[in-house]
Amino acid sequence: MEGEIQSIPDIAKHDARPKVSGIEDLIYGSLAGMMGKFVEYPFDTVKVRLQTSESQVFSGTIDCLKQTWQNEGFRGFYRGLTSPLVGAMAENALAFYAYNRIQTAIRKIADTPNEADLSLPQLFASGGLSGTLCAFVISPVELVKCKLQVENVQGYGSPNASTATKVRFTGPISVVAHLLRTQGIAGIYKGITPTVARETVGVGFWFGAYELVCRRLLQLKQRRVAQDGGQPRKLAKDDLGPAGIVLAGGCAGITYNLTSYPIDVVKSFIQTADVRQPSANAQAVQERPGILSTVRTVYSRGGIPAFYRGLGITLIRAFPANAAMFMTYEYLSRLSAELRK
């Protein structure tokens, strides 16, 4: 089907959008990440708490929402936001920057003209490599986020009401200070291996799904243009309206989570081991839980379904959050192009 677009004559050829510069990728990507994080964070808090808490703490998504509201109010859903907000801005800036620069490198290696579309496998590869780079930025940020999201929920349901609100960390800086004091630099990167695996797989499918849906929508639009007797021309993403970008971005977010969620569960378990077991001795706290031992621990809590606990609310938040991210990036890029014209 992809050939249907590429074989169209260049009559009334669409004016190509000026190429987005590296600086613009960084700026637009960071703003897109900020927008998406504000939308998704309350859902992410519930997801992480469901992933890492014992089954007797929360019976499910609704119970987690209810207990978080009762114990912490509205602010509880945004606990630990500062670190991931900065991280989301940095991650998305790097993701879009690396994704577009890697595509440029692939074009040079494959001797592909700039105006020609890359194949979907090439786009998946570009996304996967950009995800690998992003992992080293996002891993320390997610470590701090997960600890702040989880540390105060283990006492929920305790007869002693004060247990639920007793916390060790006051914010991101206190978490970082504690890690550096007790574990050194290595402590900041606890969980880096599953984070690299998750981002490489997830971001590859994230960008790949987005590009795939955009191409399918453009093919449908091209057929309508031909049926209406319009002049044939090659369509580009700029020809997609807000509904198309929202659909493609939302599908990208869902695909990311469906493909990487079990890895994310393992990552969250490793990063929250010490706050979930605060009574452990100092040596045990400093030890890094192994990936295989963590997989066995998660499996012992409910078999395969345990690797998907919290997936429902994650998919609910994935569509609007990722739609907001791609909408922000696409329309800022279009605005920039129009201003330059």
Coordinates of C-alpha atoms in Angstrom, one line a residue:
M1 CA 0.0 0.0 0.0
E2 CA 2.9 2.3 0.7
G3 CA 3.7 2.3 -3.0
E4 CA 0.4 3.9 -3.8
I5 CA 1.6 7.2 -2.3
Q6 CA 5.1 7.1 -3.7
S7 CA 4.0 6.4 -7.3
I8 CA 1.8 9.5 -7.5
P9 CA 3.0 12.0 -10.1
D10 CA 4.6 15.2 -8.9
I11 CA 1.8 17.3 -10.4
A12 CA 1.0 20.1 -8.0
K13 CA 3.7 18.7 -5.8
H14 CA 3.3 19.5 -2.1
D15 CA 5.7 22.1 -0.9
A16 CA 8.0 20.3 1.6
R17 CA 8.1 21.7 5.1
P18 CA 11.5 23.3 5.9
K19 CA 13.5 20.7 7.8
V20 CA 13.3 21.1 11.6
S21 CA 16.7 22.0 13.0
G22 CA 18.3 20.3 15.9
I23 CA 17.6 23.2 18.3
E24 CA 13.9 23.2 17.3
D25 CA 13.7 19.4 17.9
L26 CA 15.1 20.0 21.4
I27 CA 12.7 22.9 22.2
Y28 CA 9.6 21.4 20.7
G29 CA 10.4 17.9 22.1
S30 CA 10.8 19.3 25.6
L31 CA 7.5 21.3 25.4
A32 CA 5.7 18.2 24.1
G33 CA 7.1 16.1 27.0
M34 CA 6.0 18.7 29.5
M35 CA 2.5 18.7 28.1
G36 CA 2.2 14.9 28.0
K37 CA 3.5 14.6 31.6
F38 CA 0.9 16.9 33.1
V39 CA -1.8 14.8 31.4
E40 CA -0.4 11.4 32.3
Y41 CA 1.1 11.8 35.8
P42 CA -1.9 11.1 38.0
F43 CA -2.4 7.9 36.0
D44 CA 1.3 7.1 36.3
T45 CA 1.2 7.4 40.1
V46 CA -1.7 4.9 40.3
K47 CA 0.2 2.6 37.9
V48 CA 3.4 2.5 39.8
R49 CA 1.6 1.9 43.1
L50 CA -0.4 -1.0 41.6
Q51 CA 2.8 -2.4 40.1
T52 CA 4.8 -2.4 43.3
S53 CA 2.4 -2.7 46.3
E54 CA 1.2 -6.0 47.9
S55 CA -2.2 -7.1 46.8
Q56 CA -3.6 -6.5 50.2
V57 CA -2.8 -2.8 50.0
F58 CA -4.9 -2.1 46.9
S59 CA -7.6 -4.4 45.5
G60 CA -7.5 -2.7 42.1
T61 CA -7.4 0.5 40.2
I62 CA -10.5 2.0 41.7
D63 CA -9.4 1.1 45.2
C64 CA -6.0 2.8 44.6
L65 CA -7.7 5.9 43.3
K66 CA -9.9 6.0 46.4
Q67 CA -7.2 5.4 48.9
T68 CA -4.9 7.9 47.4
W69 CA -7.6 10.5 47.5
Q70 CA -8.6 9.7 51.0
N71 CA -5.0 9.6 52.4
E72 CA -3.4 12.4 50.4
G73 CA -6.0 14.3 48.4
F74 CA -5.4 15.8 45.0
R75 CA -1.8 16.5 45.6
G76 CA -1.2 12.7 46.2
F77 CA -1.6 12.0 42.5
Y78 CA 1.1 14.5 41.6
R79 CA 3.5 13.4 44.4
G80 CA 7.1 13.5 43.0
L81 CA 6.1 15.4 39.8
T82 CA 9.1 17.7 39.7
S83 CA 11.7 15.1 38.8
P84 CA 9.7 13.3 36.1
L85 CA 8.5 16.6 34.6
V86 CA 12.1 17.7 34.1
G87 CA 12.9 14.2 32.9
A88 CA 10.0 14.1 30.4
M89 CA 11.2 17.4 28.9
A90 CA 14.8 16.1 28.6
E91 CA 13.7 12.6 27.4
N92 CA 11.4 13.9 24.7
A93 CA 13.8 16.6 23.6
L94 CA 16.5 13.9 23.2
A95 CA 14.0 11.4 21.6
F96 CA 12.9 13.7 18.8
Y97 CA 16.4 15.1 18.3
A98 CA 18.0 11.6 18.1
Y99 CA 15.1 10.2 16.0
N100 CA 15.5 12.8 13.3
R101 CA 19.3 12.8 13.4
I102 CA 19.4 8.9 13.2
Q103 CA 17.1 9.1 10.2
T104 CA 19.5 11.5 8.5
A105 CA 22.3 9.0 9.2
I106 CA 20.3 6.1 7.8
R107 CA 19.6 8.1 4.6
K108 CA 23.3 8.7 4.1
I109 CA 24.2 5.1 4.7
A110 CA 21.4 3.7 2.5
D111 CA 22.0 6.5 -0.1
T112 CA 18.3 7.5 0.2
P113 CA 17.1 10.9 -1.2
N114 CA 15.9 13.4 1.4
E115 CA 12.5 13.6 -0.3
A116 CA 11.9 9.8 -0.2
D117 CA 10.2 8.1 2.7
L118 CA 12.2 5.7 4.8
S119 CA 10.8 2.1 5.2
L120 CA 8.9 1.3 8.4
P121 CA 11.7 -1.1 9.6
Q122 CA 14.2 1.8 9.2
L123 CA 11.8 4.1 11.2
F124 CA 11.5 1.4 13.9
A125 CA 15.3 1.2 14.1
S126 CA 15.6 4.9 14.3
G127 CA 13.1 5.0 17.2
G128 CA 14.7 2.1 19.0
L129 CA 18.2 3.7 18.9
S130 CA 16.8 7.0 20.1
G131 CA 15.1 5.1 23.0
T132 CA 18.4 3.5 24.0
L133 CA 20.0 6.9 24.3
C134 CA 17.0 8.3 26.2
A135 CA 17.2 5.5 28.8
F136 CA 20.4 6.9 30.2
V137 CA 18.6 10.3 30.8
I138 CA 15.3 8.9 32.1
S139 CA 16.6 6.1 34.4
P140 CA 17.7 8.3 37.3
V141 CA 14.6 10.4 36.9
E142 CA 12.3 7.4 37.1
L143 CA 14.2 6.1 40.1
V144 CA 13.4 9.2 42.0
K145 CA 9.8 9.3 40.8
C146 CA 9.1 5.7 41.7
K147 CA 10.5 6.0 45.2
L148 CA 8.4 9.1 45.9
Q149 CA 5.3 7.6 44.5
V150 CA 5.6 4.4 46.5
E151 CA 7.3 5.0 49.8
N152 CA 4.2 6.3 51.7
V153 CA 1.6 3.7 50.5
Q154 CA 2.8 0.6 52.3
G155 CA 1.0 1.7 55.5
Y156 CA -2.4 2.2 53.8
G157 CA -5.0 0.2 55.6
S158 CA -2.9 0.1 58.8
P159 CA -4.8 0.4 62.1
N160 CA -2.3 3.2 63.0
A161 CA -3.4 6.1 60.8
S162 CA -0.1 7.9 61.1
T163 CA 1.7 4.9 59.5
A164 CA 0.3 5.8 56.1
T165 CA 1.6 9.3 56.1
K166 CA 5.1 8.6 57.6
V167 CA 7.6 9.3 54.8
R168 CA 11.4 9.4 54.6
F169 CA 11.8 11.7 51.6
T170 CA 10.6 15.3 51.3
G171 CA 11.3 15.6 47.6
P172 CA 13.6 14.7 44.7
I173 CA 16.6 16.3 46.2
S174 CA 16.3 14.3 49.4
V175 CA 16.0 11.1 47.4
V176 CA 19.2 11.9 45.4
A177 CA 21.1 12.9 48.5
H178 CA 20.1 9.7 50.3
L179 CA 21.2 7.6 47.3
L180 CA 24.5 9.3 46.9
R181 CA 25.2 9.0 50.6
T182 CA 24.3 5.3 50.9
Q183 CA 25.0 3.9 47.5
G184 CA 27.1 6.4 45.6
I185 CA 26.7 7.2 41.9
A186 CA 25.8 3.6 41.1
G187 CA 22.6 4.0 43.2
I188 CA 21.4 6.7 40.9
Y189 CA 21.3 4.2 38.0
K190 CA 19.7 1.3 39.8
G191 CA 17.4 -0.4 37.2
I192 CA 19.3 0.9 34.2
T193 CA 19.3 -2.4 32.4
P194 CA 15.5 -3.0 32.3
T195 CA 15.1 0.7 31.5
V196 CA 17.4 0.4 28.4
A197 CA 15.4 -2.7 27.3
R198 CA 12.1 -0.9 27.9
E199 CA 13.0 2.2 26.1
T200 CA 14.7 0.5 23.1
V201 CA 11.7 -1.7 22.5
G202 CA 9.0 0.8 23.5
V203 CA 10.3 3.9 21.7
G204 CA 11.0 1.9 18.6
F205 CA 7.3 0.8 18.6
W206 CA 6.2 4.4 19.7
F207 CA 7.7 6.1 16.7
G208 CA 7.0 3.2 14.4
A209 CA 3.3 3.0 15.3
Y210 CA 3.0 6.8 14.9
E211 CA 4.5 6.7 11.4
L212 CA 2.5 3.7 10.4
V213 CA -0.9 5.2 11.4
C214 CA 0.1 8.5 9.7
R215 CA 0.9 6.7 6.5
R216 CA -2.4 4.8 6.5
L217 CA -4.4 7.9 7.2
L218 CA -2.6 9.7 4.3
Q219 CA -3.3 6.8 2.0
L220 CA -7.0 7.0 2.8
K221 CA -7.0 10.7 2.3
Q222 CA -5.1 10.3 -1.0
R223 CA -7.9 7.9 -2.2
R224 CA -10.6 10.4 -1.3
V225 CA -8.7 13.2 -3.2
A226 CA -8.5 10.9 -6.3
Q227 CA -12.1 9.9 -6.1
D228 CA -13.1 13.6 -5.9
G229 CA -11.2 14.4 -9.0
G230 CA -8.5 16.5 -7.2
Q231 CA -5.0 17.0 -8.6
P232 CA -2.8 14.1 -7.6
R233 CA 0.1 15.1 -5.4
K234 CA 2.2 13.4 -2.7
L235 CA 0.7 14.1 0.7
A236 CA 2.7 14.7 3.9
K237 CA 2.0 14.9 7.6
D238 CA 1.1 18.5 7.2
D239 CA -2.0 17.3 5.3
L240 CA -3.2 15.6 8.5
G241 CA -5.6 17.6 10.7
P242 CA -5.8 17.5 14.5
A243 CA -8.0 14.4 14.5
G244 CA -5.4 12.4 12.5
I245 CA -2.5 13.5 14.7
V246 CA -4.5 12.7 17.9
L247 CA -5.3 9.2 16.5
A248 CA -1.7 8.5 15.5
G249 CA -0.2 9.8 18.7
G250 CA -2.8 8.0 20.9
C251 CA -2.1 4.7 19.0
A252 CA 1.6 5.3 19.5
G253 CA 1.2 5.6 23.2
I254 CA -0.9 2.4 23.5
T255 CA 1.6 0.5 21.4
Y256 CA 4.5 1.7 23.5
N257 CA 2.8 0.4 26.7
L258 CA 1.6 -2.9 25.3
T259 CA 5.0 -3.8 24.0
S260 CA 7.1 -2.7 27.0
Y261 CA 4.8 -3.0 30.1
P262 CA 6.2 -6.3 31.6
I263 CA 9.7 -4.8 31.4
D264 CA 8.5 -1.7 33.1
V265 CA 7.0 -3.7 36.0
V266 CA 10.4 -5.4 36.6
K267 CA 12.1 -2.0 36.4
S268 CA 9.7 -0.5 39.0
F269 CA 10.2 -3.4 41.3
I270 CA 14.0 -3.0 41.2
Q271 CA 13.9 0.7 41.7
T272 CA 11.5 0.6 44.7
A273 CA 12.9 -2.4 46.6
D274 CA 14.3 -0.3 49.5
V275 CA 11.2 1.8 50.0
R276 CA 8.9 -1.2 49.8
Q277 CA 11.0 -2.9 52.5
P278 CA 12.1 -0.1 54.7
S279 CA 12.9 -2.4 57.6
A280 CA 15.6 -4.2 55.6
N281 CA 19.1 -3.9 56.9
A282 CA 21.5 -1.4 55.3
Q283 CA 23.4 -4.0 53.4
A284 CA 20.2 -5.5 51.9
V285 CA 19.0 -2.1 50.9
Q286 CA 22.2 -1.3 49.0
E287 CA 22.1 -4.6 47.1
R288 CA 20.7 -4.4 43.6
P289 CA 17.9 -6.9 43.1
G290 CA 18.8 -9.1 40.1
I291 CA 16.6 -9.1 37.0
L292 CA 15.9 -12.9 37.1
S293 CA 15.2 -12.8 40.9
T294 CA 12.8 -9.8 40.4
V295 CA 11.0 -11.7 37.6
R296 CA 10.6 -14.6 39.9
T297 CA 9.3 -12.3 42.7
V298 CA 6.8 -10.7 40.4
Y299 CA 5.6 -14.1 39.0
S300 CA 5.2 -15.4 42.6
R301 CA 2.6 -12.6 43.2
G302 CA 0.2 -13.9 40.6
G303 CA 1.8 -15.5 37.6
I304 CA 1.7 -13.8 34.2
P305 CA -1.1 -11.4 35.2
A306 CA 1.2 -9.9 37.8
F307 CA 3.4 -8.5 35.0
Y308 CA 0.3 -6.6 33.7
R309 CA -1.0 -5.2 37.0
G310 CA -2.0 -1.6 36.4
L311 CA -2.0 -1.9 32.6
G312 CA -5.6 -0.8 32.3
I313 CA -5.1 2.6 33.8
T314 CA -1.8 2.9 31.9
L315 CA -3.6 2.4 28.6
I316 CA -6.3 4.9 29.6
R317 CA -3.7 7.6 30.2
A318 CA -1.5 6.6 27.2
F319 CA -3.9 7.8 24.5
P320 CA -4.5 11.4 25.7
A321 CA -1.0 11.9 27.0
N322 CA 0.7 10.8 23.8
A323 CA -1.8 12.5 21.6
A324 CA -1.0 15.7 23.5
M325 CA 2.7 15.2 23.0
F326 CA 2.6 14.6 19.2
M327 CA 0.0 17.4 18.7
T328 CA 2.4 19.8 20.5
Y329 CA 5.4 18.8 18.5
E330 CA 3.7 18.7 15.1
Y331 CA 1.9 22.0 15.4
L332 CA 4.9 23.8 16.8
S333 CA 6.9 22.5 13.9
R334 CA 4.2 23.6 11.5
L335 CA 4.1 27.1 13.1
S336 CA 7.8 27.4 12.8
A337 CA 7.7 26.4 9.1
E338 CA 5.0 29.0 8.4
L339 CA 6.9 31.7 10.2
R340 CA 10.0 31.0 8.1
K341 CA 8.0 31.0 4.9

